[in-house]
Every structure is written in structure tokens, then in C-alpha cells.
Coordinates of C-alpha atoms (C1' of nucleotides) in Angstrom, one line a residue:
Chain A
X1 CA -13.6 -7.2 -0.4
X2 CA -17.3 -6.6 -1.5
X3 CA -18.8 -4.5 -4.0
X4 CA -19.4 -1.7 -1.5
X5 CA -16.2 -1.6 -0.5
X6 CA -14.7 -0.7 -3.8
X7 CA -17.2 2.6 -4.6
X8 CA -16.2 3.4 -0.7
X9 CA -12.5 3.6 -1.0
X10 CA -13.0 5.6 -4.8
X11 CA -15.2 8.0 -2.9
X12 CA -12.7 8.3 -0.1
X13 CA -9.7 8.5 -2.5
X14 CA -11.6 11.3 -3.7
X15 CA -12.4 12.9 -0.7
X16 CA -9.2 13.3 0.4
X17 CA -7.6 14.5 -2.7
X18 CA -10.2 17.1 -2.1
X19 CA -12.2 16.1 -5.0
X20 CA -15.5 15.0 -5.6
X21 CA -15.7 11.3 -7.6
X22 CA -16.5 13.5 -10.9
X23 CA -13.3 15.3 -10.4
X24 CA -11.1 12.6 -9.7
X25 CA -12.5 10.9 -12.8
X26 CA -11.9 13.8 -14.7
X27 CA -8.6 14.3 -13.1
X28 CA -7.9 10.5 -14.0
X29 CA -8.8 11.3 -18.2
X30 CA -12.0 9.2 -17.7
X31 CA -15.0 10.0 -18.7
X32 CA -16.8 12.2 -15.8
X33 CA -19.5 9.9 -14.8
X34 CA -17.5 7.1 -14.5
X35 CA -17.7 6.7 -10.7
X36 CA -21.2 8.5 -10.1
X37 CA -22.9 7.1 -7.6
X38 CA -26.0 6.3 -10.4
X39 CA -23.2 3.9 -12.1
X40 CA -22.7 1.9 -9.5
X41 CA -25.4 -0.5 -9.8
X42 CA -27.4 -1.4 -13.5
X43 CA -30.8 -1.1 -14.1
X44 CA -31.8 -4.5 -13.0
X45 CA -29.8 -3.9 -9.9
X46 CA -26.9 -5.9 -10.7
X47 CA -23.9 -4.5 -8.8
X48 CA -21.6 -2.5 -11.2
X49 CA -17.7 -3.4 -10.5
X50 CA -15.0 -1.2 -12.2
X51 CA -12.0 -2.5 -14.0
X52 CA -8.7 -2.3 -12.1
X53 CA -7.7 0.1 -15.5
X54 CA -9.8 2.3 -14.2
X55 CA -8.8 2.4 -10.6
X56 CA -5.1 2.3 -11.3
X57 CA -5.7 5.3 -13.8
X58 CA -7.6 7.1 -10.7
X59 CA -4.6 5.9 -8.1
X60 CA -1.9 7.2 -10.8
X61 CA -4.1 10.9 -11.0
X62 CA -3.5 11.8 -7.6
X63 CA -0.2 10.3 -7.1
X64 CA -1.8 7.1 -4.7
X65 CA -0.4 3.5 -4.4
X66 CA -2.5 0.6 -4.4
X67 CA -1.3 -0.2 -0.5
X68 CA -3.1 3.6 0.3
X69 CA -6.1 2.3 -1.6
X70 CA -6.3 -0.8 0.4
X71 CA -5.7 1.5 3.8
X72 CA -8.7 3.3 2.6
X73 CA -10.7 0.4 1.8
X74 CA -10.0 -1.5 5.3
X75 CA -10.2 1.9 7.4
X76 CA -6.6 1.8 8.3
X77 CA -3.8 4.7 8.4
X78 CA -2.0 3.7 5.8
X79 CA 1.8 3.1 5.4
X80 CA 3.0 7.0 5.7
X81 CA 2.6 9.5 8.2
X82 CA 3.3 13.3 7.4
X83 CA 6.7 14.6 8.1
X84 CA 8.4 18.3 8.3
X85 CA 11.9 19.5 9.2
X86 CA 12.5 19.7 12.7
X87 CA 13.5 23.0 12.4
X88 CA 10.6 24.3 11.0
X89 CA 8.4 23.0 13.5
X90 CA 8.2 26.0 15.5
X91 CA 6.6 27.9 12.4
X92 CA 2.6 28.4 13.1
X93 CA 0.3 26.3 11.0
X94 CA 2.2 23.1 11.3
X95 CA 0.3 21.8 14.1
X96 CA -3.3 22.2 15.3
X97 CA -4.4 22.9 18.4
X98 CA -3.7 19.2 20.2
X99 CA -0.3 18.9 18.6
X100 CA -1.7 17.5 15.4
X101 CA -0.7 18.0 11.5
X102 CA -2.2 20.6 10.1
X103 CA -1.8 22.7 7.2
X104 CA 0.2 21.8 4.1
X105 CA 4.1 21.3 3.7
X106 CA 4.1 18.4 5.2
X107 CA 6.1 15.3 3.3
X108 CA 5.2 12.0 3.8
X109 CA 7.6 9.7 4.9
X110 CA 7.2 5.4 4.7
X111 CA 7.2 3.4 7.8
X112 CA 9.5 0.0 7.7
X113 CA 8.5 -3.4 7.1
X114 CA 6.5 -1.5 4.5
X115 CA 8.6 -1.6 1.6
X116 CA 10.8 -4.0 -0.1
X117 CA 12.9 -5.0 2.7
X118 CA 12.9 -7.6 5.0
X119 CA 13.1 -6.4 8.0
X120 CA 13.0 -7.5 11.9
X121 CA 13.2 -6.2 15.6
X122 CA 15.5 -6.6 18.6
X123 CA 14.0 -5.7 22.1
X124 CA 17.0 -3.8 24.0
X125 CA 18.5 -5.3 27.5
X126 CA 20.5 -4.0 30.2
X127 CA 22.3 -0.4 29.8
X128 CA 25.7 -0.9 28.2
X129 CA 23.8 1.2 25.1
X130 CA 23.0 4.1 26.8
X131 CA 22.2 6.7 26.1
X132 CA 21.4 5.6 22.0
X133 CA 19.3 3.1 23.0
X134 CA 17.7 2.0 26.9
X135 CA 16.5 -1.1 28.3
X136 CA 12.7 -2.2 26.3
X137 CA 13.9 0.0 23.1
X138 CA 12.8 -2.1 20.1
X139 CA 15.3 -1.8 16.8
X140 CA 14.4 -2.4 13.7
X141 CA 17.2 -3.9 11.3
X142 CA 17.6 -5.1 8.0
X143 CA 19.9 -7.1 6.8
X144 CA 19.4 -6.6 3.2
X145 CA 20.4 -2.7 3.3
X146 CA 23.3 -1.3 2.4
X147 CA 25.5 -0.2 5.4
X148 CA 27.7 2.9 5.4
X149 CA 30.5 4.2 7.4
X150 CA 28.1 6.2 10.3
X151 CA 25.6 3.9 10.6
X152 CA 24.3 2.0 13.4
X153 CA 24.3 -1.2 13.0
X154 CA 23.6 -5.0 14.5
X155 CA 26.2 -7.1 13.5
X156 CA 26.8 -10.9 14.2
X157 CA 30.6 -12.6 14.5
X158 CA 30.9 -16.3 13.3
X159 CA 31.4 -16.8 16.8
X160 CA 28.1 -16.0 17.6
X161 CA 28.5 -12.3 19.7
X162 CA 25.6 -10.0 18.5
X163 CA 26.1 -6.5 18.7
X164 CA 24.9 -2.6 18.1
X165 CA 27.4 -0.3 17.1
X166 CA 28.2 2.4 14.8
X167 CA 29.9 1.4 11.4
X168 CA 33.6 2.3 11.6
X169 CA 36.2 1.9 8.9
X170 CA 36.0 -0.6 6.2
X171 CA 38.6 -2.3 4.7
X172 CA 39.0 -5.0 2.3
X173 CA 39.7 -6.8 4.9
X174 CA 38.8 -5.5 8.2
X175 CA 35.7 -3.7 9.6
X176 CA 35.6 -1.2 12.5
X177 CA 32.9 -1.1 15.1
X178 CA 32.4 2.0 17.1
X179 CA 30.8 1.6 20.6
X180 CA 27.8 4.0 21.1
X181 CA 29.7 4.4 24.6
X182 CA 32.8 6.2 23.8
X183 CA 34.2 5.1 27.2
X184 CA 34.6 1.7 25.2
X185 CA 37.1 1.3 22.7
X186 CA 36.6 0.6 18.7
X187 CA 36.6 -3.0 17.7
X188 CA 38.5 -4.0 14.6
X189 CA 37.4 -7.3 12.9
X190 CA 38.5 -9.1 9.5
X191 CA 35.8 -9.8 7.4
X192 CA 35.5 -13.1 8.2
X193 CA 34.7 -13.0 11.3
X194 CA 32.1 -11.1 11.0
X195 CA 29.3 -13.1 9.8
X196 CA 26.9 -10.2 8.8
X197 CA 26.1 -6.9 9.2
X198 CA 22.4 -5.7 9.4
X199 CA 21.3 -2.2 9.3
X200 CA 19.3 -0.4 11.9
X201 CA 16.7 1.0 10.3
X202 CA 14.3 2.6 13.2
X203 CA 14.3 2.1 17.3
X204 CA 10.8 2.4 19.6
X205 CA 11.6 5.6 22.0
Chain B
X1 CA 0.3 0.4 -10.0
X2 CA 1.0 -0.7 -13.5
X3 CA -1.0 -3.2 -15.8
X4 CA 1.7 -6.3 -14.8
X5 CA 1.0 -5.6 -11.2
X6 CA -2.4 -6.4 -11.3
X7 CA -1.1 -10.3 -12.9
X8 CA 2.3 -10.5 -10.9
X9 CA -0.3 -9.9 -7.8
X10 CA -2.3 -12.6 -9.2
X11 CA 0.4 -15.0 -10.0
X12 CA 1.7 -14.8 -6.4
X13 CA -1.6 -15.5 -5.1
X14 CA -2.1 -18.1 -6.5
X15 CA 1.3 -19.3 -5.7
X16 CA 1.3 -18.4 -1.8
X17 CA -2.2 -21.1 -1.7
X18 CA -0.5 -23.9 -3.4
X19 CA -2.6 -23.0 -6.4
X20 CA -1.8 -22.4 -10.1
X21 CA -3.4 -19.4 -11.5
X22 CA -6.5 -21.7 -13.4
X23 CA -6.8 -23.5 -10.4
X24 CA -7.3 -19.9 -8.7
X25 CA -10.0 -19.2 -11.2
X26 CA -11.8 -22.1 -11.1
X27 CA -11.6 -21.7 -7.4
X28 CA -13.2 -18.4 -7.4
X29 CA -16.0 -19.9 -9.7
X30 CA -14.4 -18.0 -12.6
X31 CA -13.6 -19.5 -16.1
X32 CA -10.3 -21.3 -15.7
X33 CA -8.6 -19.8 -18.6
X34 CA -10.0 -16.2 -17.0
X35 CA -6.3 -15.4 -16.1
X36 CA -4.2 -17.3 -18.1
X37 CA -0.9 -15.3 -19.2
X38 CA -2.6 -15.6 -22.7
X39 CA -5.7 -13.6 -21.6
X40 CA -3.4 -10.4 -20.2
X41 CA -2.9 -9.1 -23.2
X42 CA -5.2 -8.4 -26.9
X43 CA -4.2 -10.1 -30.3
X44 CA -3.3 -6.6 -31.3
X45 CA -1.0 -6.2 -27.7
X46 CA -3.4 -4.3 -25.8
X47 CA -2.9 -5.1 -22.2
X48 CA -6.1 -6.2 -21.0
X49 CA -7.0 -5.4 -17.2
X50 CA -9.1 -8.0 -15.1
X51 CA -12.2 -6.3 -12.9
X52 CA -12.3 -5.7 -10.0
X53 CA -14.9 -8.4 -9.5
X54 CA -12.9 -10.9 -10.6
X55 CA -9.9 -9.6 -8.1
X56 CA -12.6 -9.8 -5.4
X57 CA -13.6 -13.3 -5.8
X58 CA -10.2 -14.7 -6.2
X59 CA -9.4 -12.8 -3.1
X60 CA -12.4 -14.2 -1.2
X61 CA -12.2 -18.3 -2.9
X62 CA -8.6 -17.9 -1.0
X63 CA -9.8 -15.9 2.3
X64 CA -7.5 -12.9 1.8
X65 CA -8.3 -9.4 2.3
X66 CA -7.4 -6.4 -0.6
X67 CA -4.4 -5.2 2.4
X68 CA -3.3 -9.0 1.4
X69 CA -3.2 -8.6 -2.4
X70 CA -2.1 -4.6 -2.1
X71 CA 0.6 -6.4 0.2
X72 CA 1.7 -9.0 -3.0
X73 CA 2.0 -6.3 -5.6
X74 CA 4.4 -4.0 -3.6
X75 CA 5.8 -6.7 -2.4
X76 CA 5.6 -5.9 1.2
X77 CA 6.1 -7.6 4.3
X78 CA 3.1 -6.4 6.5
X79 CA 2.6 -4.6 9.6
X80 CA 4.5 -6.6 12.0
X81 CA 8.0 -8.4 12.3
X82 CA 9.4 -10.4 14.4
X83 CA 10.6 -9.9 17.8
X84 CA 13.1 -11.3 20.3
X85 CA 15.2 -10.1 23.0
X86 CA 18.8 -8.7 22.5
X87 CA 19.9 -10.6 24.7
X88 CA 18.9 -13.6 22.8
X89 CA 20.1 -13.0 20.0
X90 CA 23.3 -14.8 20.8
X91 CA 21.8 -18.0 21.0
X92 CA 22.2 -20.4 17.7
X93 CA 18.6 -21.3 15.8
X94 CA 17.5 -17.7 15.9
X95 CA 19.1 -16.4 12.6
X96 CA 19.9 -18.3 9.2
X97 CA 23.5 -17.8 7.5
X98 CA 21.9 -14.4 5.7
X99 CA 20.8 -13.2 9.4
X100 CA 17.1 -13.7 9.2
X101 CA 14.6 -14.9 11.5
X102 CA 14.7 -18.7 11.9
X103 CA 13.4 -20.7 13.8
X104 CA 10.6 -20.1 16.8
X105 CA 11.0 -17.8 19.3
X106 CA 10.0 -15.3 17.6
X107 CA 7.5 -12.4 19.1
X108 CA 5.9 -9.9 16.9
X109 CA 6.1 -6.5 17.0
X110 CA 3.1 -3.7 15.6
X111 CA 4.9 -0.5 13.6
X112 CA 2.9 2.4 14.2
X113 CA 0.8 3.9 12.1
X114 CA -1.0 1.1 11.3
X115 CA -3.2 0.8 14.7
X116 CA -5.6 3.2 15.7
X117 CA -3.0 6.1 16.8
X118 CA -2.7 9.3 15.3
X119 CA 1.1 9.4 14.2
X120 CA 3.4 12.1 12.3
X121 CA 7.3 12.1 11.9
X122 CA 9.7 15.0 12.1
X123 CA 13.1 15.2 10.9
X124 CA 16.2 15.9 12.7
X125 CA 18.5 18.7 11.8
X126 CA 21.8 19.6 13.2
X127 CA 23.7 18.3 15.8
X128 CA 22.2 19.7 19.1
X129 CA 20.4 16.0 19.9
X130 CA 23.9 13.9 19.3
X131 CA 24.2 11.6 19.8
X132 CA 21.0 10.2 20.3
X133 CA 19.4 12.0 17.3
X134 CA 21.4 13.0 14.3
X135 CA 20.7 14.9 11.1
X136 CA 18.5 13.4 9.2
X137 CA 17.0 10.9 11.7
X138 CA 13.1 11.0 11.3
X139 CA 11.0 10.7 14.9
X140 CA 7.7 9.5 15.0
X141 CA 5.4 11.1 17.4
X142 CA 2.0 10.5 18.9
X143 CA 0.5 13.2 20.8
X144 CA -2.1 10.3 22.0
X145 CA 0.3 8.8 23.4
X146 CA 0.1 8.8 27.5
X147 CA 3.6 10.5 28.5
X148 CA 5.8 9.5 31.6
X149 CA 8.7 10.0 33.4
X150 CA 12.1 8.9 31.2
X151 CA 10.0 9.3 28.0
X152 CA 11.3 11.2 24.9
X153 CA 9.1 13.5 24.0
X154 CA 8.6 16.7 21.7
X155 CA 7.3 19.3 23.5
X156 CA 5.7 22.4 22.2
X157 CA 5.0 25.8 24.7
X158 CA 2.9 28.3 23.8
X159 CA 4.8 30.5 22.7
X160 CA 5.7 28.4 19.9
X161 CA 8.7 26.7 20.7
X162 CA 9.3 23.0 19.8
X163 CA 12.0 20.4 21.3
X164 CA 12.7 17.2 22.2
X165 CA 13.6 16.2 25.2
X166 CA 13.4 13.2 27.9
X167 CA 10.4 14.1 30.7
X168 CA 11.9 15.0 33.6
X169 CA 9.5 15.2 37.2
X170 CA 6.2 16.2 36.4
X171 CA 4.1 18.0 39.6
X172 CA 1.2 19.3 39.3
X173 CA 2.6 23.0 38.7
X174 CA 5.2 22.3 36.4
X175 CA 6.8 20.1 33.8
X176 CA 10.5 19.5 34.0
X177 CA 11.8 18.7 30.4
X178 CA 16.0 17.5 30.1
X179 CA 17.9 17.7 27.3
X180 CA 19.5 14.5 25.5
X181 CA 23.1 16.2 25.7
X182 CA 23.9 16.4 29.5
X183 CA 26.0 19.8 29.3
X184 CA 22.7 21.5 28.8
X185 CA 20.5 22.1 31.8
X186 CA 16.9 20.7 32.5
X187 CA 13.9 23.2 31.8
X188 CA 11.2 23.8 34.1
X189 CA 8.0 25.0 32.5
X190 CA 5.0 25.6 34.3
X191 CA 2.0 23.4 33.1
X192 CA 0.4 26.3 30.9
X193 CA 3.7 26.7 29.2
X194 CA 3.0 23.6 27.3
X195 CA 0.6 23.6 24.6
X196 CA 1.3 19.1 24.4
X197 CA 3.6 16.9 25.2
X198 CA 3.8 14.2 21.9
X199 CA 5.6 10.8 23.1
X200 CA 8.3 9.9 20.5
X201 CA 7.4 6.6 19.5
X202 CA 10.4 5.4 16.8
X203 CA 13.0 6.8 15.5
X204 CA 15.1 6.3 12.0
X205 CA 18.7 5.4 12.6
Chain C
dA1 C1' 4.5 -47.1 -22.6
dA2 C1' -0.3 -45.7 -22.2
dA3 C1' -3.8 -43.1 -20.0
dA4 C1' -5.7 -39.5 -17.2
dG5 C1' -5.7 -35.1 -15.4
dA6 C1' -4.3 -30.3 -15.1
dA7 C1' -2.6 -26.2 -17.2
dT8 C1' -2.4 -23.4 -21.0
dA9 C1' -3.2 -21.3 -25.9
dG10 C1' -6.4 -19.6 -29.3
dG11 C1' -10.8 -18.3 -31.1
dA12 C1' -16.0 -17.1 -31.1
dA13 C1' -20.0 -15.6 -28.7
dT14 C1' -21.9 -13.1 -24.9
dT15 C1' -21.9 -10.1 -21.2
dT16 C1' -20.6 -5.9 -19.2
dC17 C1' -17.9 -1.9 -18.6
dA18 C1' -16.7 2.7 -20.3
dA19 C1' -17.4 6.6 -23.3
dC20 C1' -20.5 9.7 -25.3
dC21 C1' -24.5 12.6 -25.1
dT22 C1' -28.2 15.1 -23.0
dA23 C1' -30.8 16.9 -19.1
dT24 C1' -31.4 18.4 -14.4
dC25 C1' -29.9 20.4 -10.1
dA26 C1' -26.9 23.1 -7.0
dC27 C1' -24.1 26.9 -6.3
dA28 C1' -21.1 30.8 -7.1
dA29 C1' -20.0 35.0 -9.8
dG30 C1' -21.2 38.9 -12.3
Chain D
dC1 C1' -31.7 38.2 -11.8
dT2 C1' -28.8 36.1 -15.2
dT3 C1' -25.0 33.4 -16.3
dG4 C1' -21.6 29.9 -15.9
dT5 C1' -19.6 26.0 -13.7
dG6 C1' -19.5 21.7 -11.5
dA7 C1' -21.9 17.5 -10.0
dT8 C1' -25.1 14.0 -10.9
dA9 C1' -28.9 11.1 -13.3
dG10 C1' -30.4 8.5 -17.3
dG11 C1' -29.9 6.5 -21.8
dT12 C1' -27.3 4.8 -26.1
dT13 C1' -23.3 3.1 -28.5
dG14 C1' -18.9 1.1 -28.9
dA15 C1' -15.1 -1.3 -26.7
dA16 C1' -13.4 -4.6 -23.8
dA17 C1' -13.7 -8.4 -20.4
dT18 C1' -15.6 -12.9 -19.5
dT19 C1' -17.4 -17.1 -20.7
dC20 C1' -17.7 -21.0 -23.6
dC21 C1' -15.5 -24.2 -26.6
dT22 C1' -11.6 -26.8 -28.6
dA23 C1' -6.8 -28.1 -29.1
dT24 C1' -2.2 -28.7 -27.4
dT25 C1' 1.3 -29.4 -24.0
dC26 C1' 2.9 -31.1 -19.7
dT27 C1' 2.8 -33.9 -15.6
dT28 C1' 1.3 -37.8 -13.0
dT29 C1' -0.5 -42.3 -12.6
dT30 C1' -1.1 -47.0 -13.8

DNA sequence: AAAAGAATAGGAATTTCAACCTATCACAAG
DNA sequence: CTTGTGATAGGTTGAAATTCCTATTCTTTT
């Protein structure tokens, strides 16, 4: 990270806050000239650095994280991508012309491996999930979240069978696995033999 | 991103390079008391916020990038995780007893988002995609994305209508889109029906 | 057990950042 | 045309971060 790099991720920060640097320094409670460009390097041409008080105060102003402040400084997407209701996406003014967000009232929703789980991937074989998941289909799962009753799941038996299926009925001592096939019959298993249970948190399409 | 951020960022830095934090200073040609625990906050309990100068050149002594230390304070796992077949997954040495990755064997695989693709999300609701989608799901969608046969996709026509549906036969007249639930019949658009076709990329589970 | 090195705590001096103030410029509203 | 607002440049002052220095604690080595 370099000096530059810094003043380029405020000014973008800025920019797409809809701001100008005064603004989001204003915005921030510091003083308006805090990130003008003339501030950025001293008299005697020393390169001017900000404290990270100042940044984080600029971050917390318009709602940012530090991981969207590094996205902006290392050109990347960032950890989000917009999001609406299905149902509303019929509406005009959600999308541009080539299918692309536009507009407001769009959320933001978090992509995994992003947050505080751990999380992996299983690449699907054969058909015997169709039609939830087809051959090449990635999953996502993490064993750290909590599993419900509905959820699809990856679990592992002491014996050493892995499997995807829905989350049945949980006892205190059994636990009910639902095929994604229906032609295939639930599986009931005491909780020993299950050696854990893993959530699946997204699948490649 | 709060005032201990900043440190616990620090601390783990220096920790994931076999350093201690004084050793991290004098490695980025700092003062080795520069972040000593005693140094984050004043006599009279003012925190006290490092700049970013001295972030950077801890960062660069250890050769990380600010994604790396924005990746320490959220505690986040990264952009990728790892990868095997499902059919694999049977095999002993590729899971410890808490059902993590062990071992080698181990592909990675790139969420999305993070490349150079354009990507959004959309949010199920109601029941009309079981069971592949359910309420609540979230897809992610690029309309980059170059779109084939068996794909799911969302589709938008022109006048306005949005679904999702698997490609069907594409000729160069018309665009045959079929539903996920089989009791519903395939639509046949012609190609200037469709405003885009966005691929569906992931979806939540 | 003794010695050497590293890590840390505490304080003073110095450097540097941030706030404050004023002036200029650009632009929009009346 | 005048007025008002926001953005920026330049300088001064006060506050805060960094360095420098010393002492103490802890670990490792001999």
C-alpha cells in the first residue's frame, strides 16, 4: 500500500457516496479540508499520511467497512453485490439497459467465505441430486453454522458416507435426513452416527 | 472499524509471520516500542490511533497487501476455499473430526464478485421455483456471463417480465426458456422478446 | 545459576497530523 | 447582476503520534 493509494481509495470512498472529499469529511465531523487534495503532501514535499482515526471516522460516516475500503484501494468489487426481491424485479428502474443494477432500492447482500465463517466447497457428481443440484454444481458448506429443520445440508456418518440432504426431524437422539429426490425415502440416524452436520450455505448454478 | 481493530489487526499480523508485535516494528524500520499495547492508549485513556503510514510499512516489511490486513480485522477467510469432488468426499484424510479441510487434495474455488464480473443477487419469493429455489434463497446473476443450453438463467422480455428458468434450445429466431417445476410448460420467445439473458451463477441454500 | 537477548512499560522530546482561520474559485439561485 | 453555497488552497496553532531513552520482566542460552 503506498501513499497514493490511500488519498485514491478516500477519493473513491467519496465518489461513490456521491460526495466530494470535503463532504465526506464534513460528513465524517472532521474538519473540511482534511482530505483536500492540497493536504496531501507538506510544503517540503513530504508525503502527508492520515491517521487510521480519521479514516475509520470517514468509513463509519457513510456506513463502509474497512474490507470495502481495501476493495476500493486494490480496484476490486468488493464483498457485496446489490440485491432486490425477486418479485419486484419486474418493476422499471431496477435494471439498465444490459440487465444491470440500476437505480436505488437495492440491498446489499455478503458473499460467503467473506465473513466469519469457515467455509469450503464440494464439486457435485453424478445425478442422484437432481433436480437441487447437477453434475459440476459447486456447494458451499459450513460446518460452523447452525442447522435447522429445512435446511440443506452435507452431513458425514462415522462410517464415513457423505451426503446432501434436507434437514429432517431432530431428536435428542436421532436426526432425519430428507432426500432431495422424494422417490427416496427419509433416513433416520442416532446422533452418533452422524459425525457432523455442515450447512450448505450457497451452490454454483 | 473500531479503535481495537486497528491493534487486534496488528497483533495478528504480527502473529501470522512468526513475529511479535516489536519485532514487527523494528521490521518495518519503526520504533520497536511503536505498537506496544502500552502505546494504544494515552495516560489519561485516550485511545491512541497508529497512521496509516506506519500500517503501510508493517504491511510492506511482511509483504501483505491492505485486502490482507482488511482480511485480519474482519476476520475473514478470503476469496477462495477449498475444493474437492463429491465424490471424494468419502475418502478418509480429507476432513478433521470438526469436518474441515485436511489434508491435500484440496482445489480452490473463486466466489464471485471478487473477479472482474459484474454480479448482483436477487431474492426468491414464494414457492413457484420449489424445489430448486425457495423463499428466501438469494441468486447471484451475471449478465456477462456467456449463456447455454441447461443453464439457469433469469430472463427478462421487454415487456418487462422477469423469471428464472433453465435455457432450453436456442435458434436463431427464438429462445426457448423451461421452467424448474416440470408441470409448467417451456416458453418460446422470439429473440426480440428478450431484453438479456443473466446466467445464474450461485445460489443461497 | 548466571548471562544475554527480546519484549514490554513508562516518560520526555520531537515530529507530524488535524483543527482553525481566511481567501479564492466555481456554480447555482434569486 | 447579485448573492449564497460548496469546494479548494494556504497558513497558523494546538493536539497527537512517533521517536528516543531508560528500566523492568521474561525467555533462552551457557
Amino acid at each position: 500500500m503506498r501513499h497514493k493509494d490511500i488519498w485514491n481509495g478516500l477519493d473513491k470512498l467519496a465518489g461513490h457516496n456521491g460526495l466530494s472529499v470535503s463532504g465526506l469529511a464534513k460528513l465524517a465531523g472532521l474538519d473540511p479540508t482534511a482530505f483536500n487534495p492540497s493536504k496531501r503532501t507538506a510544503k517540503d514535499g513530504r508525503p502527508r499520511w492520515p491517521s487510521t482515526e480519521s479514516v475509520a471516522r470517514a468509513l463509519t460516516a457513510v456506513g463502509a467497512g474497512f474490507d470495502d475500503f481495501a476493495a476500493l484501494i486494490e480496484g476490486k468489487r468488493g464483498a457485496s453485490a446489490p440485491l432486490i426481491g425477486f418479485a419486484q424485479a419486474g418493476n422499471d428502474g431496477f435494471f439498465d439497459d444490459a440487465g444491470f443494477p440500476a437505480g436505488t432500492g437495492w440491498d446489499e447482500v455478503r458473499f460467503p467465505g467473506l465473513g466469519a465463517e469457515r467455509v469450503y466447497a464440494l464439486e457435485i457428481s453424478g445425478d442422484s441430486m437432481e433436480p437441487v443440484y447437477r453434475a459440476g454444481d459447486r456447494i458451499v458448506v459450513s460446518p460452523d453454522a447452525q442447522v435447522r429443520r429445512g435446511d440443506r445440508v452435507v452431513a458425514k456418518t462415522v462410517e464415513g458416507e457423505v451426503m446432501a440432504k434436507l434437514l429432517g426431524q431432530k431428536t435428542d437422539k436421532t436426526i432425519e435426513l430428507v432426500s432431495f429426490n422424494p422417490d427416496y425415502p427419509p433416513r433416520r440416524f442416532a446422533r452418533g452416527e452422524v459425525a457432523w452436520i455442515a450447512r450448505i450455505l450457497w451452490a454454483s448454478q
